Amino acid sequence: MTSIAAVVLAAGAGTRMKSAKPKVMHEIGGRPMISHLLGTVGALDPSKVVVVTSPAMDSVQEEVAPAEIAIQKEALGTGHAVAAALEALKGFTGDVLILYGDTPLIEAETLEKMIEKRRASDKCAVVVLGFEPDDPLEYGRLVTDKDGNLTAIVEFADASAEERAVRLCNSGVMAINGEHLEAFITAVDNKNAKGEYYLTDIVEIAIRKGLTCAYVKGEEEELLGVNNRVQLAEAEAIAQRRWRLAAMTGGATLIDPETVWFSHDTKLGRDVVIEPGVFFGPKVTVGDNVRIKAYSHLEGTTIGEKAQIGPFARLRPGAEVADKVKIGNFVEIKKSTLETGAKVSHLSYIGDARVGAEANIGAGTITCNYDGYDKFRTDIGAGAFIGSNTALVAPVKIGDGAIIGAGSTISKNVEADALGIERAEEKQKSGWAKRFRDLKKKVKK
Ligand code: UD1
Ligand code: MG
């Protein structure tokens, strides 16, 4: 078995993004584009992955570790970018896949097809991934002979009217026989309309050497190139569609799929029901038989089985929600553990806390976890009942089975099974309200 090396080109400036960060670091489903691509490439089990970046792209270099980095000092074209990776590929004679960092949605099966086609004949030196977009724009065009062999790729800027009429376009992705790569790349020059070193020239170079080239067709959707924020949003939409389908085929019900937004790593159990308008940020895992009601926002959260979340709930990083927990409307949970069967049904903020099993947190309860400088913990025991509109001033501990009177501000620990109450004495003045009204009515006349 010959091995595979992948070279990902990511040194382009990405000026059309109008961004301080490198283009390939822009995210789809909460994950940089370049990492989506590397994830897909990883499925082919490559023996080497080289990412070509420009010298200033520290964030890209950190993101792609442990992939090898090749620095292209100046962006002089795609052929020049591959030249920067030659050093890292020295002695490699397997198949080299060339990918573009800004084409993140390509699927592993498509790459496999290309490799298969490349290996079908020893003479076949280059396989190019072509596609037929609805609008061929300024993509390079694939020129073929009457037998359907690939004979050249013509860049739009250099193409004749006849060539521009060709609908079969270059996606940029290639599989190249590594034995010839160095010879091909060193033969590329920059005598063309843009004065760039075009990788696409290697097709004609290979043919001149008596070798052949071929193409495989991919889908427009997976080959979308992201050059600006409009295309970034298109790529996001495509990825979301894929994740919604995966969620449903995996056994989750999405009542209105189009309105549910996933992250690249959202994990759903079976018989999960997701109501409309739910947003999943990164790192959410949901157990079986959970219902997530409309307009909830979740990130960095683990939810056990049979829990009920929302509507309008906000689960922030570090929310650990056990089985059968109920979290109701307008409840925010941050960095807190809710043990089995705990209930926080309405209008509460629970941060830096533990809520014991079967504890019931009344409406409007707030854990006061922050004094403007430091964060403090609240610990609520199993079976405790916290009355409505309670402020728990952390650090504070409520024992198992304790009851807190509604409206209390609790800043001292409450022992197990005790009543904790902090409230001014209630007064009652009989007839006062009626006297007050009668007086007001007289004055108004
Ligand atoms: C390229 C292809 C074109 C194809 C199109 C598909 C060439 C000459 N043309 O054109 O046939 O239809 O992609 O999207 O290859 N890059 C570098 N260093 C450079 C230049 C580019 O790393 O010096 C990287 C970019 O970061 C990007 C990729 O290579 O990820 C493609 O570069 P780009 O300038 O977008 O090429 P296109 O003009 O779109
Ligand atoms: Mg491009």
Coordinates of C-alpha atoms and ligand atoms in Angstrom, one line a residue:
M1 CA 0.0 0.0 0.0
T2 CA 1.4 3.4 -1.0
S3 CA 1.0 6.0 1.7
I4 CA -0.7 9.4 1.4
A5 CA 0.7 12.9 2.3
A6 CA -1.6 15.9 2.4
V7 CA -0.4 19.4 1.7
V8 CA -2.9 22.2 2.7
L9 CA -2.3 25.6 1.2
A10 CA -3.2 28.4 3.6
A11 CA -0.7 31.1 3.0
G12 CA -3.0 33.4 1.0
A13 CA -3.7 36.8 2.6
G14 CA -7.4 36.4 2.5
T15 CA -7.9 40.1 2.0
R16 CA -11.5 39.8 0.9
M17 CA -12.4 38.7 4.4
K18 CA -11.5 42.2 5.7
S19 CA -10.2 40.6 8.9
A20 CA -7.3 40.9 11.3
K21 CA -7.2 37.1 11.5
P22 CA -6.1 34.6 8.9
K23 CA -8.9 33.5 6.6
V24 CA -8.5 29.8 7.5
M25 CA -9.0 30.6 11.2
H26 CA -12.6 31.8 10.6
E27 CA -15.0 29.4 12.0
I28 CA -17.7 27.1 10.8
G29 CA -19.8 25.6 13.6
G30 CA -17.3 27.0 16.1
R31 CA -14.3 25.3 14.6
P32 CA -11.7 27.0 12.3
M33 CA -12.0 26.1 8.6
I34 CA -8.5 24.7 8.5
S35 CA -9.4 22.2 11.3
H36 CA -12.5 20.9 9.5
L37 CA -10.3 20.2 6.5
L38 CA -7.6 18.5 8.6
G39 CA -10.3 16.4 10.3
T40 CA -11.5 15.2 6.9
V41 CA -7.9 14.5 5.8
G42 CA -7.3 12.6 9.0
A43 CA -9.9 10.1 7.9
L44 CA -7.6 8.9 5.1
D45 CA -4.9 8.2 7.7
P46 CA -2.1 10.2 6.0
S47 CA 1.5 9.5 6.9
K48 CA 2.3 13.2 6.6
V49 CA 0.3 16.4 6.8
V50 CA 2.0 19.7 5.8
V51 CA 0.3 23.0 6.1
V52 CA 1.7 25.9 4.1
T53 CA 1.3 29.3 5.9
S54 CA 2.8 32.7 5.6
P55 CA 5.4 33.7 8.3
A56 CA 3.0 35.9 10.3
M57 CA 0.3 33.3 10.9
D58 CA 1.1 32.1 14.4
S59 CA -2.5 31.3 15.2
V60 CA -2.7 28.9 12.2
Q61 CA 0.5 27.2 13.2
E62 CA -0.8 26.7 16.8
E63 CA -4.2 25.5 15.5
V64 CA -2.9 22.8 13.1
A65 CA -0.3 21.2 15.5
P66 CA 1.0 18.5 15.2
A67 CA 0.9 19.0 11.4
E68 CA 4.2 20.1 9.9
I69 CA 4.4 23.7 9.0
A70 CA 6.0 25.0 5.8
I71 CA 6.5 28.7 5.5
Q72 CA 5.9 30.4 2.2
K73 CA 7.6 33.8 2.6
E74 CA 5.7 35.5 -0.1
A75 CA 2.4 34.5 -1.7
L76 CA 3.6 34.1 -5.3
G77 CA 1.0 31.6 -6.4
T78 CA -0.3 28.1 -5.6
G79 CA 2.6 26.4 -7.4
H80 CA 5.0 28.5 -5.3
A81 CA 3.1 27.4 -2.2
V82 CA 3.5 23.7 -3.0
A83 CA 7.2 24.4 -3.6
A84 CA 7.5 25.6 0.0
A85 CA 6.3 22.1 1.1
L86 CA 8.8 20.2 -1.0
E87 CA 11.4 20.2 1.8
A88 CA 9.0 18.5 4.2
L89 CA 8.1 15.9 1.5
K90 CA 11.7 15.0 0.7
G91 CA 11.9 11.3 0.0
F92 CA 8.2 10.8 0.0
T93 CA 7.1 8.7 -3.0
G94 CA 3.4 8.0 -2.1
D95 CA 0.5 10.0 -3.3
V96 CA 0.3 13.7 -2.4
L97 CA -3.0 15.4 -2.0
I98 CA -3.1 19.1 -2.4
L99 CA -5.9 20.9 -0.6
Y100 CA -6.9 24.5 -0.1
G101 CA -7.4 25.7 3.4
D102 CA -10.4 27.8 2.3
T103 CA -12.3 24.9 0.8
P104 CA -13.2 23.2 4.1
L105 CA -16.3 21.2 3.2
I106 CA -14.7 18.5 1.0
E107 CA -15.7 15.0 2.0
A108 CA -13.3 12.1 2.6
E109 CA -15.0 9.9 0.1
T110 CA -14.3 12.3 -2.7
L111 CA -10.6 12.3 -1.7
E112 CA -10.6 8.5 -1.7
K113 CA -12.1 8.5 -5.2
M114 CA -9.2 10.7 -6.4
I115 CA -6.6 8.5 -4.8
E116 CA -8.2 5.4 -6.3
K117 CA -8.2 7.0 -9.8
R118 CA -4.6 8.1 -9.4
R119 CA -3.6 4.5 -8.4
A120 CA -5.5 2.9 -11.2
S121 CA -2.6 3.6 -13.7
D122 CA 1.1 4.0 -13.1
K123 CA 1.2 6.5 -15.9
C124 CA -1.5 8.7 -14.4
A125 CA 0.5 11.4 -12.6
V126 CA -2.2 13.9 -11.6
V127 CA -5.9 13.6 -10.7
V128 CA -7.7 16.9 -10.5
L129 CA -11.0 17.4 -8.7
G130 CA -13.4 19.1 -11.1
F131 CA -16.9 20.4 -10.6
E132 CA -19.7 22.1 -12.5
P133 CA -20.9 25.0 -10.5
D134 CA -24.2 26.8 -11.5
D135 CA -22.1 29.8 -12.1
P136 CA -18.5 29.1 -13.2
L137 CA -17.4 32.6 -12.2
E138 CA -13.6 32.9 -12.4
Y139 CA -12.6 29.4 -11.6
G140 CA -9.9 27.8 -13.7
R141 CA -11.3 25.6 -16.5
L142 CA -10.5 21.9 -17.1
V143 CA -9.7 21.2 -20.7
T144 CA -10.3 17.6 -21.9
D145 CA -9.6 15.7 -25.1
K146 CA -12.2 13.6 -27.0
D147 CA -11.6 10.6 -24.7
G148 CA -12.2 12.6 -21.6
N149 CA -8.6 12.8 -20.5
L150 CA -7.5 16.0 -18.8
T151 CA -5.1 17.9 -21.0
A152 CA -4.8 21.3 -19.3
I153 CA -6.1 23.6 -16.7
V154 CA -6.6 27.2 -18.0
E155 CA -6.8 30.0 -15.5
F156 CA -9.7 32.3 -16.1
A157 CA -7.4 35.3 -16.6
D158 CA -5.5 33.5 -19.3
A159 CA -8.5 31.7 -20.9
S160 CA -9.9 32.3 -24.4
A161 CA -13.6 33.0 -24.9
E162 CA -13.9 29.4 -26.1
E163 CA -12.2 28.1 -22.9
R164 CA -14.2 30.3 -20.7
A165 CA -17.3 28.7 -22.1
V166 CA -16.2 25.3 -20.6
R167 CA -18.4 24.5 -17.5
L168 CA -16.1 22.0 -15.9
C169 CA -14.1 23.9 -13.3
N170 CA -11.0 23.3 -11.2
S171 CA -11.7 23.0 -7.5
G172 CA -8.0 23.2 -6.8
V173 CA -7.8 19.8 -5.1
M174 CA -5.3 17.4 -6.7
A175 CA -3.8 14.0 -6.1
I176 CA -0.3 13.8 -7.5
N177 CA 2.1 10.9 -7.7
G178 CA 4.8 11.9 -5.2
E179 CA 7.6 10.5 -7.3
H180 CA 7.1 13.3 -9.9
L181 CA 6.0 16.1 -7.7
E182 CA 9.4 17.9 -7.3
A183 CA 10.1 17.7 -11.0
F184 CA 6.7 19.1 -11.8
I185 CA 6.8 22.0 -9.4
T186 CA 10.3 23.1 -10.3
A187 CA 9.2 23.3 -14.0
V188 CA 6.4 25.7 -13.1
D189 CA 7.1 29.3 -14.2
N190 CA 5.2 32.6 -13.8
K191 CA 4.7 33.6 -17.4
N192 CA 1.0 34.2 -17.4
A193 CA -1.6 36.9 -17.0
K194 CA -1.2 37.2 -13.2
G195 CA 2.6 36.7 -13.1
E196 CA 2.0 33.9 -10.5
Y197 CA 3.4 30.4 -10.2
Y198 CA 0.3 28.4 -11.1
L199 CA 0.0 24.9 -9.6
T200 CA -2.4 24.2 -12.4
D201 CA 0.4 24.2 -15.0
I202 CA 1.6 20.8 -13.7
V203 CA -1.0 19.1 -15.9
E204 CA 0.6 20.2 -19.1
I205 CA 4.1 19.6 -17.6
A206 CA 3.1 16.0 -16.8
I207 CA 1.7 15.4 -20.3
R208 CA 4.9 16.8 -21.9
K209 CA 6.8 14.2 -19.9
G210 CA 4.7 11.4 -21.4
L211 CA 2.5 10.9 -18.4
T212 CA -1.3 11.3 -18.2
C213 CA -3.8 13.3 -16.1
A214 CA -7.4 12.6 -15.2
Y215 CA -10.2 14.3 -13.3
V216 CA -12.9 13.2 -10.8
K217 CA -16.1 15.2 -10.4
G218 CA -17.2 16.5 -7.0
E219 CA -20.3 18.3 -5.9
E220 CA -20.4 22.1 -5.9
E221 CA -21.6 22.1 -2.3
E222 CA -18.5 20.4 -0.9
L223 CA -16.2 22.5 -3.1
L224 CA -17.4 26.0 -2.1
G225 CA -14.3 28.2 -1.6
V226 CA -14.6 30.8 1.1
N227 CA -13.1 34.1 0.0
N228 CA -15.4 36.5 1.8
R229 CA -18.0 36.6 4.6
V230 CA -20.9 35.9 2.3
Q231 CA -19.3 32.6 1.3
L232 CA -18.4 31.9 4.9
A233 CA -22.1 32.1 5.7
E234 CA -22.9 29.8 2.8
A235 CA -20.4 27.3 4.1
E236 CA -21.9 27.5 7.5
A237 CA -25.3 26.8 6.1
I238 CA -24.1 23.8 4.2
A239 CA -22.4 22.4 7.3
Q240 CA -25.5 23.1 9.4
R241 CA -27.6 21.1 6.9
R242 CA -25.2 18.2 7.2
W243 CA -25.3 18.2 11.0
R244 CA -29.1 18.5 11.1
L245 CA -29.3 15.5 8.8
A246 CA -26.8 13.6 11.0
A247 CA -28.8 14.4 14.1
M248 CA -32.0 13.2 12.7
T249 CA -30.6 10.0 11.1
G250 CA -28.9 9.4 14.5
G251 CA -32.3 9.3 16.3
A252 CA -33.0 12.9 17.4
T253 CA -36.3 14.7 16.5
L254 CA -35.8 18.2 15.3
I255 CA -39.3 19.7 15.1
D256 CA -38.1 22.5 12.8
P257 CA -34.6 21.5 11.7
E258 CA -33.8 24.8 9.9
T259 CA -34.0 26.7 13.1
V260 CA -31.6 24.5 15.1
W261 CA -27.9 25.4 15.1
F262 CA -25.2 22.9 16.0
S263 CA -21.5 23.1 16.7
H264 CA -19.1 20.7 14.9
D265 CA -18.9 18.6 18.1
T266 CA -22.5 18.5 19.4
K267 CA -23.3 15.0 20.6
L268 CA -27.0 13.9 20.9
G269 CA -28.3 10.7 22.4
R270 CA -31.3 8.8 21.1
D271 CA -34.9 10.1 21.3
V272 CA -33.7 13.6 22.1
V273 CA -36.3 16.1 21.0
I274 CA -35.2 19.6 20.1
E275 CA -37.8 22.3 19.7
P276 CA -37.4 25.2 17.4
G277 CA -34.7 27.9 17.8
V278 CA -32.2 26.0 19.9
F279 CA -28.5 27.0 19.6
F280 CA -25.6 24.6 20.5
G281 CA -22.2 26.3 21.1
P282 CA -19.1 24.1 21.3
K283 CA -18.8 21.0 23.6
V284 CA -22.3 20.0 24.3
T285 CA -23.3 16.4 25.0
V286 CA -26.9 15.4 25.5
G287 CA -28.1 12.1 26.9
D288 CA -31.0 9.9 25.7
N289 CA -34.6 11.1 26.1
V290 CA -33.9 14.7 26.8
R291 CA -36.2 17.4 25.6
I292 CA -34.7 20.8 24.8
K293 CA -37.4 23.3 24.6
A294 CA -37.6 26.3 22.3
Y295 CA -35.1 29.1 22.2
S296 CA -32.5 27.6 24.5
H297 CA -28.8 28.4 24.2
L298 CA -26.2 25.7 25.3
E299 CA -22.4 25.6 25.4
G300 CA -19.8 23.6 27.2
T301 CA -22.5 21.5 28.8
T302 CA -23.2 17.8 29.6
I303 CA -26.8 16.7 30.0
G304 CA -27.8 13.3 31.4
E305 CA -30.8 11.2 30.4
K306 CA -34.4 12.3 30.6
A307 CA -33.6 15.9 31.5
Q308 CA -35.8 18.8 30.5
I309 CA -34.3 22.0 29.4
G310 CA -36.0 25.3 28.6
P311 CA -37.8 27.0 27.0
F312 CA -35.5 30.0 27.0
A313 CA -32.8 28.4 29.1
R314 CA -29.1 29.3 29.0
L315 CA -26.6 26.6 29.9
R316 CA -23.0 28.0 29.9
P317 CA -19.7 26.3 30.1
G318 CA -19.3 23.9 33.0
A319 CA -23.0 23.2 33.4
E320 CA -23.1 19.5 34.4
V321 CA -26.7 18.4 34.4
A322 CA -27.5 14.9 35.7
D323 CA -30.4 12.6 34.8
K324 CA -34.0 13.8 35.2
V325 CA -33.0 17.4 36.1
K326 CA -35.5 20.1 35.1
I327 CA -34.3 23.5 34.1
G328 CA -37.1 25.9 33.2
N329 CA -37.6 29.2 31.5
F330 CA -35.1 32.1 31.9
V331 CA -32.7 30.1 33.9
E332 CA -28.9 30.6 33.5
I333 CA -26.5 27.9 34.7
K334 CA -22.7 28.4 34.7
K335 CA -20.0 26.1 36.0
S336 CA -22.4 24.2 38.3
T337 CA -23.4 20.6 38.9
L338 CA -27.0 19.7 39.1
E339 CA -27.5 16.3 40.6
T340 CA -30.1 13.8 39.7
G341 CA -33.7 15.1 39.7
A342 CA -32.8 18.6 40.8
K343 CA -35.2 21.3 39.7
V344 CA -34.5 25.0 38.8
S345 CA -37.8 25.8 37.1
H346 CA -38.0 29.6 36.7
L347 CA -35.9 32.8 36.5
S348 CA -32.7 31.8 38.3
Y349 CA -29.0 32.3 38.1
I350 CA -26.9 29.3 39.3
G351 CA -23.2 29.9 39.1
D352 CA -20.2 28.1 40.7
A353 CA -22.6 25.8 42.6
R354 CA -23.6 22.3 43.4
V355 CA -27.3 21.5 43.6
G356 CA -27.9 18.2 45.3
A357 CA -30.2 15.5 44.1
E358 CA -33.9 16.3 44.1
A359 CA -33.3 19.8 45.5
N360 CA -35.9 22.4 44.4
I361 CA -34.7 25.9 43.6
G362 CA -37.6 28.4 43.8
A363 CA -38.3 31.1 41.2
G364 CA -35.9 34.0 41.2
T365 CA -33.1 32.3 43.2
I366 CA -29.7 33.9 42.6
T367 CA -26.3 32.5 43.7
C368 CA -24.3 35.6 44.4
N369 CA -21.0 34.1 43.3
Y370 CA -18.9 37.2 42.6
D371 CA -17.8 40.2 44.7
G372 CA -16.3 42.1 41.8
Y373 CA -12.9 40.4 42.4
D374 CA -13.2 36.7 43.1
K375 CA -15.7 33.9 42.5
F376 CA -17.1 31.8 45.4
R377 CA -19.0 28.6 45.6
T378 CA -22.5 27.7 46.7
D379 CA -23.3 24.2 47.9
I380 CA -26.9 23.1 48.1
G381 CA -27.6 19.7 49.7
A382 CA -29.8 17.0 48.4
G383 CA -33.5 17.5 48.9
A384 CA -33.1 21.2 50.0
F385 CA -35.9 23.6 49.2
I386 CA -34.9 27.1 48.3
G387 CA -37.8 29.6 48.6
S388 CA -38.5 32.0 45.8
N389 CA -36.4 35.2 45.4
T390 CA -33.6 33.9 47.6
A391 CA -30.1 35.4 47.3
L392 CA -27.4 32.9 48.3
V393 CA -24.3 34.9 49.1
A394 CA -21.3 32.7 48.4
P395 CA -19.3 31.1 49.9
V396 CA -22.3 29.4 51.5
K397 CA -23.6 25.9 52.2
I398 CA -27.2 24.8 52.5
G399 CA -27.4 21.4 54.2
D400 CA -29.4 18.4 52.9
G401 CA -33.1 18.8 53.4
A402 CA -32.9 22.4 54.6
I403 CA -35.6 24.9 53.7
I404 CA -34.9 28.5 53.0
G405 CA -37.7 31.0 53.4
A406 CA -38.7 32.9 50.4
G407 CA -37.1 36.3 49.9
S408 CA -34.1 35.6 52.2
T409 CA -30.6 36.8 51.7
I410 CA -28.5 33.9 53.0
S411 CA -24.9 34.5 53.8
K412 CA -24.3 32.0 56.7
N413 CA -24.3 28.2 56.3
V414 CA -27.6 26.5 57.0
E415 CA -27.5 23.1 58.6
A416 CA -29.2 20.0 57.3
D417 CA -33.0 19.9 57.8
A418 CA -33.0 23.5 59.3
L419 CA -35.1 26.4 58.3
G420 CA -33.0 29.3 57.1
I421 CA -34.9 32.6 57.0
E422 CA -33.8 36.2 56.8
R423 CA -36.7 38.5 56.6
A424 CA -37.9 41.7 58.4
E425 CA -40.9 41.0 60.7
E426 CA -44.2 41.3 58.9
K427 CA -46.7 43.9 60.2
Q428 CA -50.4 44.1 59.6
K429 CA -52.6 47.2 60.1
S430 CA -56.3 46.2 60.0
G431 CA -58.5 48.5 57.8
W432 CA -55.5 50.6 56.7
A433 CA -56.0 50.1 53.0
K434 CA -59.7 51.0 53.1
R435 CA -59.0 54.1 55.1
F436 CA -56.3 55.1 52.7
R437 CA -58.7 54.8 49.7
D438 CA -61.5 56.6 51.3
L439 CA -59.2 59.5 52.1
K440 CA -57.9 59.7 48.5
K441 CA -61.4 59.6 47.0
K442 CA -62.4 62.6 49.2
V443 CA -59.4 64.7 48.2
K444 CA -60.0 64.0 44.5
K445 CA -63.6 65.3 44.5
Ligands
UD1_1 C1 -7.2 28.6 -7.7 C2 -6.9 27.8 -9.0 C3 -8.1 27.8 -9.9 C4 -9.3 27.2 -9.2 C5 -9.5 27.9 -7.8 C6 -10.5 27.2 -7.0 C7 -4.5 28.1 -9.4 C8 -3.5 28.8 -10.2 N1 -5.8 28.4 -9.6 O1 -7.4 29.9 -8.0 O2 -7.8 27.1 -11.1 O3 -10.4 27.3 -10.0 O4 -8.3 28.0 -7.0 O5 -10.9 27.8 -5.9 O6 -4.1 27.3 -8.6 N2 -2.3 30.1 -1.6 C9 -1.1 30.0 -0.9 N3 0.0 30.7 -1.5 C10 -0.1 31.5 -2.6 C11 -1.4 31.5 -3.2 C12 -2.4 30.8 -2.7 O7 -0.9 29.3 0.1 O8 0.9 32.0 -3.0 C13 -3.4 29.3 -1.0 C14 -4.5 30.2 -0.6 O9 -4.4 30.5 0.8 C15 -5.8 29.4 -0.8 C16 -5.4 28.5 -2.1 O10 -4.0 28.5 -2.1 O11 -6.1 28.5 0.2 C17 -6.0 29.1 -3.4 O12 -5.5 30.3 -3.7 P1 -6.3 31.4 -4.4 O13 -5.5 32.6 -4.6 O14 -7.6 31.6 -3.8 O15 -6.5 30.8 -5.8 P2 -7.6 31.1 -6.9 O16 -7.2 32.4 -7.6 O17 -8.9 31.1 -6.3
MG2 MG -9.7 31.1 -4.1

